[in-house]
CSV table of C-alpha atoms in Angstrom, one decimal:
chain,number,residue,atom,x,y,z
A,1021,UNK,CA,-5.2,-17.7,-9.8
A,1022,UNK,CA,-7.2,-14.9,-11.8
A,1023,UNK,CA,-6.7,-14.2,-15.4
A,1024,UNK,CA,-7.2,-11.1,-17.4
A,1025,UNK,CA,-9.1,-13.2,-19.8
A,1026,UNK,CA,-11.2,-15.2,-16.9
A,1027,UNK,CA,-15.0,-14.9,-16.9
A,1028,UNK,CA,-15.5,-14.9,-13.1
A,1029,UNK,CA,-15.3,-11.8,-11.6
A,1030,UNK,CA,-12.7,-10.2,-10.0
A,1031,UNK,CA,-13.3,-9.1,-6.4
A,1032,UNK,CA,-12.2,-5.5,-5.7
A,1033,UNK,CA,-12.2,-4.0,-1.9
A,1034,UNK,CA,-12.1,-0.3,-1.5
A,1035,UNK,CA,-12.0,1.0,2.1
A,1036,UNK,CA,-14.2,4.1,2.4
A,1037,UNK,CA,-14.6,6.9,4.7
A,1038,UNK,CA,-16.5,9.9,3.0
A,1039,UNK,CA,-14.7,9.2,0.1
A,1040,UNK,CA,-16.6,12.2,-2.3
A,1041,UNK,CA,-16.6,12.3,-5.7
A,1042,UNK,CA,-13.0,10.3,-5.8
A,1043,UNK,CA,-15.5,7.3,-5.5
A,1044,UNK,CA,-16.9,8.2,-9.1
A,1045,UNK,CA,-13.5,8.5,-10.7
A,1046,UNK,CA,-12.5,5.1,-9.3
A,1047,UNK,CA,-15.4,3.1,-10.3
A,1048,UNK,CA,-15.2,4.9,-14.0
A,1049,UNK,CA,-11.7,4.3,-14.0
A,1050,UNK,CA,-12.1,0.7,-13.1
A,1051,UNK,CA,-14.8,-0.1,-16.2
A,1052,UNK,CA,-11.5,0.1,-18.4
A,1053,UNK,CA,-9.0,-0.8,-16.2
A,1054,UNK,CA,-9.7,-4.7,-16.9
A,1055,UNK,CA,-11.5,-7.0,-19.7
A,1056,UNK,CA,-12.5,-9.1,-16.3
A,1057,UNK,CA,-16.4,-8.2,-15.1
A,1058,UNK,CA,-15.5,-7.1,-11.4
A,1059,UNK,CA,-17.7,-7.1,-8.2
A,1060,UNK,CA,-17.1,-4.2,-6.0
A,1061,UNK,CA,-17.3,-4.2,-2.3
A,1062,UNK,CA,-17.4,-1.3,-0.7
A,1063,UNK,CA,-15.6,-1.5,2.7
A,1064,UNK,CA,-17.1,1.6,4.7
A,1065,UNK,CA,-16.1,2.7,7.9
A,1066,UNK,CA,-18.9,4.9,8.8
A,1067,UNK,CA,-19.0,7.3,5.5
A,1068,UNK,CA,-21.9,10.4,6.3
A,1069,UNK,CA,-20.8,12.0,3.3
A,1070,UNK,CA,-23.6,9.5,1.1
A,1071,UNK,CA,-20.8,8.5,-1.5
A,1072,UNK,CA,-20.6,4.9,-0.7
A,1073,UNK,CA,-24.6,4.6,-0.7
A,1074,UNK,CA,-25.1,6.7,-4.0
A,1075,UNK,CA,-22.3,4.7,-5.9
A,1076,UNK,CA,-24.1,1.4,-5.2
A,1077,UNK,CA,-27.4,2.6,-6.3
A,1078,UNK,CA,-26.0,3.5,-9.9
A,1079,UNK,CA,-23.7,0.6,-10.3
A,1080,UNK,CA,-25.1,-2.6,-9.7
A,1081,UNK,CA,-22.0,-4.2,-9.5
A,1082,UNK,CA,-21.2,-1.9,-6.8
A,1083,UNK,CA,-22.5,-3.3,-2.9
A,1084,UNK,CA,-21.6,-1.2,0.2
A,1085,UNK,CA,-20.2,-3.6,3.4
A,1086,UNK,CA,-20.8,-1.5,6.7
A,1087,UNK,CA,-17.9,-2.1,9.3
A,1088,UNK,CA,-19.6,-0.9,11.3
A,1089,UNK,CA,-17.5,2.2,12.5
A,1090,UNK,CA,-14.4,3.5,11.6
A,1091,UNK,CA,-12.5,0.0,12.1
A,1092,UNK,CA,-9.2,0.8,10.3
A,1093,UNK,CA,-7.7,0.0,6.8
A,1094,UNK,CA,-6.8,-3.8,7.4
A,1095,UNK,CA,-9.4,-4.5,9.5
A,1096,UNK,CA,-11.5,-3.2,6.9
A,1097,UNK,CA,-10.4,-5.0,4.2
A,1098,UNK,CA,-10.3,-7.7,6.2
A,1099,UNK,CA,-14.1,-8.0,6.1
A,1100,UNK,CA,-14.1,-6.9,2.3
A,1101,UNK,CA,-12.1,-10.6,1.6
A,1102,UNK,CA,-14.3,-12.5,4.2
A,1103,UNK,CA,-16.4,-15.7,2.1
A,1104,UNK,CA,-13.4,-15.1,-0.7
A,1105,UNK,CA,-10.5,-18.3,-0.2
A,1106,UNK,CA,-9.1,-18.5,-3.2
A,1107,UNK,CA,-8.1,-16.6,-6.8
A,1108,UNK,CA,-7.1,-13.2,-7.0
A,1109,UNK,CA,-8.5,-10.2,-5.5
A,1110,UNK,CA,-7.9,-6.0,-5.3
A,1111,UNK,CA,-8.0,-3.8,-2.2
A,1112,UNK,CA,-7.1,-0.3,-3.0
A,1113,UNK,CA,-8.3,3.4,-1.6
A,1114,UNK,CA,-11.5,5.2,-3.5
A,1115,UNK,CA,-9.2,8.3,-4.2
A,1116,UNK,CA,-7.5,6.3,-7.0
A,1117,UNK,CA,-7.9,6.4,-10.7
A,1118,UNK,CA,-6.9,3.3,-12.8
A,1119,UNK,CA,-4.8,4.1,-16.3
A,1120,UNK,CA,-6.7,2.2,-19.0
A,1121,UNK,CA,-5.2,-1.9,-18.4
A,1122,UNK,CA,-3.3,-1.6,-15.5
A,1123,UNK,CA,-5.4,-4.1,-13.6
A,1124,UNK,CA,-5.0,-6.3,-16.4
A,1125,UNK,CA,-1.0,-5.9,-16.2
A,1126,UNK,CA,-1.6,-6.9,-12.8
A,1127,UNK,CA,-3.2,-9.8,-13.6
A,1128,UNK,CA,-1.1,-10.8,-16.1
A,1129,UNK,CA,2.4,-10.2,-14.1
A,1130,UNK,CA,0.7,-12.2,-11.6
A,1131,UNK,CA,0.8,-15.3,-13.8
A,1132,UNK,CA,4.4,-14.3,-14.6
A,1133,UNK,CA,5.1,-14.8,-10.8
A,1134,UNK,CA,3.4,-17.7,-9.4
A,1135,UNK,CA,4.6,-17.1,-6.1
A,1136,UNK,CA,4.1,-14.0,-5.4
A,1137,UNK,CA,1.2,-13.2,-2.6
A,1138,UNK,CA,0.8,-9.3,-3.4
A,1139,UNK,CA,1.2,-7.2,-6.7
A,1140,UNK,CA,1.7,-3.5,-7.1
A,1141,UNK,CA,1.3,-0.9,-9.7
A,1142,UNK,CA,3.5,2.3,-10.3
A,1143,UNK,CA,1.0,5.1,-8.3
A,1144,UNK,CA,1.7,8.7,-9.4
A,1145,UNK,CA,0.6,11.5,-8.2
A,1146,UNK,CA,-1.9,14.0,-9.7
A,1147,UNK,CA,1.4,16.7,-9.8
A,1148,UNK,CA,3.3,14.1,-11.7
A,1149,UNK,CA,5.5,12.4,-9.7
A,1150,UNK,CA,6.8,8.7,-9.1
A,1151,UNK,CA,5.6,7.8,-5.4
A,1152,UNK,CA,7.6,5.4,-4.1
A,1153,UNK,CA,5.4,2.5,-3.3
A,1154,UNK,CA,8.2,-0.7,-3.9
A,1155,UNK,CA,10.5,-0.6,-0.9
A,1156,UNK,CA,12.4,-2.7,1.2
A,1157,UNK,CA,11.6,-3.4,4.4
A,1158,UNK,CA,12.6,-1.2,6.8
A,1159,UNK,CA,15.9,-2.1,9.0
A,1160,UNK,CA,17.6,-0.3,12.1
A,1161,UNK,CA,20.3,1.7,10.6
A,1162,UNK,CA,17.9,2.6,7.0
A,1163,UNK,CA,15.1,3.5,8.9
A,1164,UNK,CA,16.8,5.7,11.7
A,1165,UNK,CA,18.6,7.5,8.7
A,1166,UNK,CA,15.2,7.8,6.6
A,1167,UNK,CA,13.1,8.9,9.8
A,1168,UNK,CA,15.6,11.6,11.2
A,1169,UNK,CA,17.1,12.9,7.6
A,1170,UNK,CA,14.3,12.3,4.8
A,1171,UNK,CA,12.5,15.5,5.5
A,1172,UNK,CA,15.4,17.7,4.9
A,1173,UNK,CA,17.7,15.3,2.9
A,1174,UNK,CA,15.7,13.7,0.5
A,1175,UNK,CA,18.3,12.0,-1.3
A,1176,UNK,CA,20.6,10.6,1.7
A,1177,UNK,CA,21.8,7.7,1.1
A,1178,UNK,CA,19.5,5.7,4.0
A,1179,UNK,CA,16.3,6.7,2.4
A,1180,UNK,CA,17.4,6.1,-1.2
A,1181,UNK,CA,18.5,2.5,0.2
A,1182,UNK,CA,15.1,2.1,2.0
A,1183,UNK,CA,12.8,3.7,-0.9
A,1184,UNK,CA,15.1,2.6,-4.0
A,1185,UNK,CA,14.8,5.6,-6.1
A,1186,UNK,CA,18.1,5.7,-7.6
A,1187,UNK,CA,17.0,2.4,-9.7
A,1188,UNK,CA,15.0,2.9,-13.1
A,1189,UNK,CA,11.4,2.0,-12.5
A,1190,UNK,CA,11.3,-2.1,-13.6
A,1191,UNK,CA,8.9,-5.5,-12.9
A,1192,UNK,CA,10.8,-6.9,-9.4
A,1193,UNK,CA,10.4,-8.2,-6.1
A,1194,UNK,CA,10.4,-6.0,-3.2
A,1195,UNK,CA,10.5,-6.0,0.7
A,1196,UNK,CA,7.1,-4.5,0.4
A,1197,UNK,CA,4.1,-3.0,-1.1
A,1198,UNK,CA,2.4,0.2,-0.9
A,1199,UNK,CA,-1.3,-1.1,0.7
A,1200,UNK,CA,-3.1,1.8,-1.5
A,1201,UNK,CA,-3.1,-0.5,-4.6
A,1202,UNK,CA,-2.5,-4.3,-3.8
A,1203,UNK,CA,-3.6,-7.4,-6.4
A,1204,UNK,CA,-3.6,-10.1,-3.7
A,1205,UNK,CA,-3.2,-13.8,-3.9
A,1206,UNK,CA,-6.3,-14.8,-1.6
A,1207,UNK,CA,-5.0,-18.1,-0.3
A,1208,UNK,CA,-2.0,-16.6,0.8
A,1209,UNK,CA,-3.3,-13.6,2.2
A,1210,UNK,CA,-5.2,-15.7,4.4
A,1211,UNK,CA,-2.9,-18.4,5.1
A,1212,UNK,CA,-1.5,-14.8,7.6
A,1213,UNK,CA,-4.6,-14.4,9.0
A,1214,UNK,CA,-5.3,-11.4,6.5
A,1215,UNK,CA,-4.2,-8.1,7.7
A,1216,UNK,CA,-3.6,-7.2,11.6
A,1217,UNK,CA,-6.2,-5.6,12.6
A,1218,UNK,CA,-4.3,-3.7,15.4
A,1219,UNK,CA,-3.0,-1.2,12.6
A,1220,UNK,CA,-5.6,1.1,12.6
A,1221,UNK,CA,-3.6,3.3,9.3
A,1222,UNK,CA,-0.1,2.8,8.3
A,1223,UNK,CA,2.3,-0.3,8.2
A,1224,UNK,CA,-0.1,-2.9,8.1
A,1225,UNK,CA,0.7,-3.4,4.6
A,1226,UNK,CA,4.6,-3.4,5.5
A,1227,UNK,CA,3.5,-5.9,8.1
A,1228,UNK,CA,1.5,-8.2,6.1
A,1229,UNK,CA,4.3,-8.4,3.6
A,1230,UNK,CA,6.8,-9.4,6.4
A,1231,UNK,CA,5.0,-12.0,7.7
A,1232,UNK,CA,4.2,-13.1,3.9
A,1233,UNK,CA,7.8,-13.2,3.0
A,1234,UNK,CA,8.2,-15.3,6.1
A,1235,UNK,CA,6.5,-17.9,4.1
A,1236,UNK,CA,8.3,-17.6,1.0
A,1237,UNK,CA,6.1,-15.5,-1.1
A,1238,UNK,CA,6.9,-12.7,-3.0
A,1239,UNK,CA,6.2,-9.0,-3.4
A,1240,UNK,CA,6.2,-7.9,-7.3
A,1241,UNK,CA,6.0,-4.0,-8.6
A,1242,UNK,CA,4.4,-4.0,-12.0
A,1243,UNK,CA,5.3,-0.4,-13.1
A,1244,UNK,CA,3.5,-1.0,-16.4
A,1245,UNK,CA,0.4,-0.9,-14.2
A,1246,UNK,CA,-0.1,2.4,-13.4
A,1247,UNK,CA,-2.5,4.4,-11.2
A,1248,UNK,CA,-3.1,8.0,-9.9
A,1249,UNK,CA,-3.6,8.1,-6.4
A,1250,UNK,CA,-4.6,11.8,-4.9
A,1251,UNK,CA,-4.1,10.8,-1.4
A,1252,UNK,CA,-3.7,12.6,1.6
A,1253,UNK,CA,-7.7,13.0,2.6
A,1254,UNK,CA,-7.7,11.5,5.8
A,1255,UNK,CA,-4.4,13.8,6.8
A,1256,UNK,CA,-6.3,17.0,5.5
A,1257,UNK,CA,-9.2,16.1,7.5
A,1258,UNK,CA,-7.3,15.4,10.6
A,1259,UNK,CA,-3.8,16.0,10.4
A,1260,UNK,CA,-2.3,15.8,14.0
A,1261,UNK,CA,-4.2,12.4,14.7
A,1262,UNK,CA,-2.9,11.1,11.5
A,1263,UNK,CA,0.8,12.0,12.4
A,1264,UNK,CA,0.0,10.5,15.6
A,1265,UNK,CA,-1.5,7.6,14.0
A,1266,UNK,CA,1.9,7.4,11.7
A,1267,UNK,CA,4.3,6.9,14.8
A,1268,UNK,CA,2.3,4.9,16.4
A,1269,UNK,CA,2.2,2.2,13.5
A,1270,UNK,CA,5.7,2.8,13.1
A,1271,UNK,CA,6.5,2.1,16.8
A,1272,UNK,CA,4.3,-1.0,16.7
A,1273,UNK,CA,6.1,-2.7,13.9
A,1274,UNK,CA,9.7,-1.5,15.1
A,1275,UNK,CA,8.9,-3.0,18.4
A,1276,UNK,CA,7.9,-6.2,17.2
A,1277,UNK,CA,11.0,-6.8,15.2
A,1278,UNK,CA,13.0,-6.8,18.7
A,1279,UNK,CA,10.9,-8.3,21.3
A,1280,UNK,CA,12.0,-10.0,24.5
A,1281,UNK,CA,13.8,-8.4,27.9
A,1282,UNK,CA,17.3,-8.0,26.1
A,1283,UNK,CA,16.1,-5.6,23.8
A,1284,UNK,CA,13.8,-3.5,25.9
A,1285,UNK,CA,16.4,-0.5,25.7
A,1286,UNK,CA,16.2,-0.5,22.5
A,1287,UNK,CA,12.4,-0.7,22.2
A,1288,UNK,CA,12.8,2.3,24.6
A,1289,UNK,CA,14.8,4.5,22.5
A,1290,UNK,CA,12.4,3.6,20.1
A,1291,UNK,CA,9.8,5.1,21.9
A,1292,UNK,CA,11.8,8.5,22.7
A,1293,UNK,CA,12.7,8.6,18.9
A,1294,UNK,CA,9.4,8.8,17.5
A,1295,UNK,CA,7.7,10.4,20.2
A,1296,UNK,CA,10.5,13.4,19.6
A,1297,UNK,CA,9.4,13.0,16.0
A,1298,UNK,CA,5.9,12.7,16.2
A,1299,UNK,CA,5.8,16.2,18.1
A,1300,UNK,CA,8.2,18.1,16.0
A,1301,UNK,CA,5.9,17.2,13.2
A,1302,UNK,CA,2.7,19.0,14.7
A,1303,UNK,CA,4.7,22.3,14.5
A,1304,UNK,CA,6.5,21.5,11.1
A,1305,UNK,CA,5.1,21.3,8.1
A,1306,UNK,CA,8.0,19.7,6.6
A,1307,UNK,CA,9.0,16.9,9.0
A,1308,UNK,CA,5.0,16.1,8.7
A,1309,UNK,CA,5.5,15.5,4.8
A,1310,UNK,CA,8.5,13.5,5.5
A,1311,UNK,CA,10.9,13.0,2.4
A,1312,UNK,CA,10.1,14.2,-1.1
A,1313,UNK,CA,9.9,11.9,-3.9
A,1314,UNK,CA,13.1,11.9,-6.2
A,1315,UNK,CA,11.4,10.3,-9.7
A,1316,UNK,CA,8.5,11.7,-12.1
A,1317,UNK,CA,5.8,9.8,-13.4
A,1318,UNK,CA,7.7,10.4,-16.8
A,1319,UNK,CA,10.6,7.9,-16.0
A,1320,UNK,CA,7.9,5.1,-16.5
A,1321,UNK,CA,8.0,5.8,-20.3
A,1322,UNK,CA,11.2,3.6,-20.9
A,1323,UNK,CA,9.4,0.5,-18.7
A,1324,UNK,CA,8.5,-2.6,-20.9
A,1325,UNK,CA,7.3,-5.6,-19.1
A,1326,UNK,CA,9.8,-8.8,-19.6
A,1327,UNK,CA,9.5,-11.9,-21.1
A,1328,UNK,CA,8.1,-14.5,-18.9
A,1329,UNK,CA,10.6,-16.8,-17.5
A,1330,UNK,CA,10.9,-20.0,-18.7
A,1331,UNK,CA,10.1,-22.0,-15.4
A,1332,UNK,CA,7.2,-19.0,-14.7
A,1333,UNK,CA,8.9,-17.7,-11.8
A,1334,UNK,CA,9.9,-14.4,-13.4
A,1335,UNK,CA,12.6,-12.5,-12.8
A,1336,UNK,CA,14.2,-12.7,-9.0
């Protein structure tokens, strides 16, 4: 497992797709983001925008990997790990920007928790707020009250269960992991088979961290790692695939956590529910941007990362 004071370099996988000039402020953000030297691989699924090709040309630590077309997140980072077994590794989106050390507080919480597979910063927005990437995993009754009540109730109590906003921002396990920023333990990513690749967007990294819990590893939030993530370009570009993209995920992961004949029904109403959902969110503005974020970026002034534990495992 990597080090922040390791000489190898540390392996980081951002999935691009026309990324723009977010690509420049991620690799310049990156230079101080870690003391380790880092080899960037840039996953592309079909950019014609140029970013990807111009960004390799200027950084020679920068290499583009061609997908060869528009694969999906997982599947694309997927092929940004392949030929990597072991160590530490980051997959995150080019639309981020790195605060100064937060890969190194990654790096370092990882030796703090031995066994966990995935790491994740705080990620705030460029308006200021706290997104809420450290969740649970999503149940029947928490995410029934988050899908049908977030958007208008923000602070009911089956979202704030599901998101965990109500707690102060502090080093943790969780259920799982916002995929935009992960610090991944390579031999346990793969000892999952990696990411599924039938998630084109959305869930795979609530997925992956399932099947990785299923094993025993962990899922740790390092808010004294923080990034800025901008977000939201792919639903800009293409808004009503992207929602449809969303509840399609979301149906696929709900579905798998009740298979067999006995619980067809309920994969049924399943399939009503977020269909219902999916189109009332073409015509609303407000369903589509489901539940606003209760925290600022300014609660993460009071978070100081805790002693290591004396038998390394951290705090559980």
């Amino acid at each position: 497992m990597g080090t922040p004071t390791d000489s190898s370099p540390l392996r980081v996988v951002a999935i691009t797709y026309s990324p723009g000039e977010a690509l420049d402020g991620f690799i310049e953000s990156l230079a101080a983001a870690t003391s380790r030297p880092v080899e960037v691989v840039l996953a592309d699924n079909g950019s014609t925008d140029g970013a990807p090709e111009r960004a390799a040309a200027q950084h020679a630590h920068v290499r583009v990997l061609r997908t060869g077309g528009n694969i999906g997140y997982g599947a694309a980072a997927n092929a940004g790990l392949a030929g990597l077994r072991t160590g530490r590794a980051l997959i995150a989106n080019p639309d981020l920007r790195f605060s100064p050390g937060s890969v190194d507080e990654l790096l370092a919480a990882a030796d703090r928790w031995p066994r966990a597979a995935t790491l994740g910063p705080a990620i705030m927005t460029p308006a200021g707020e706290l997104y809420p990437s450290a969740r649970d995993l999503p149940r029947l009754s928490t995410g029934a009250g988050h899908a049908l009540l977030g958007w208008a109730w923000p602070g009911n109590p089956w979202t704030a269960r599901y998101r965990r906003e109500r707690e102060a921002p502090r080093e943790r396990p969780a259920g799982w992991l916002s995929g935009s920023c992960l610090l991944v333990d390579v031999e346990a990513f793969w000892s999952v088979g990696g990411f599924d690749p039938g998630y084109f967007m959305y869930f795979e990294d609530v997925d992956l961290a399932q099947r990785l819990g299923r094993r025993g590893w962990l899922h740790v939030y390092v808010p004294t790692a923080v990034v800025e993530h901008e977000g939201g370009h792919a639903t800009r570009r293409e808004p009503h695939r992207m929602q449809r993209v969303h509840h399609t995920s979301a149906l696929r992961y709900l579905s798998g956590q009740y298979p067999g004949r006995r619980n067809a029904p309920l994969r049924g109403a399943f399939r009503a529910g977020l269909g219902s959902r999916m189109l009332v969110s073409y015509v609303s503005g407000r369903v589509a941007a489901g539940a606003r974020f209760q925290r600022r970026a300014k609660d993460l002034a009071v978070v100081r990362a805790p002693a290591p534990a004396p038998d390394g495992h951290g705090d559980s």
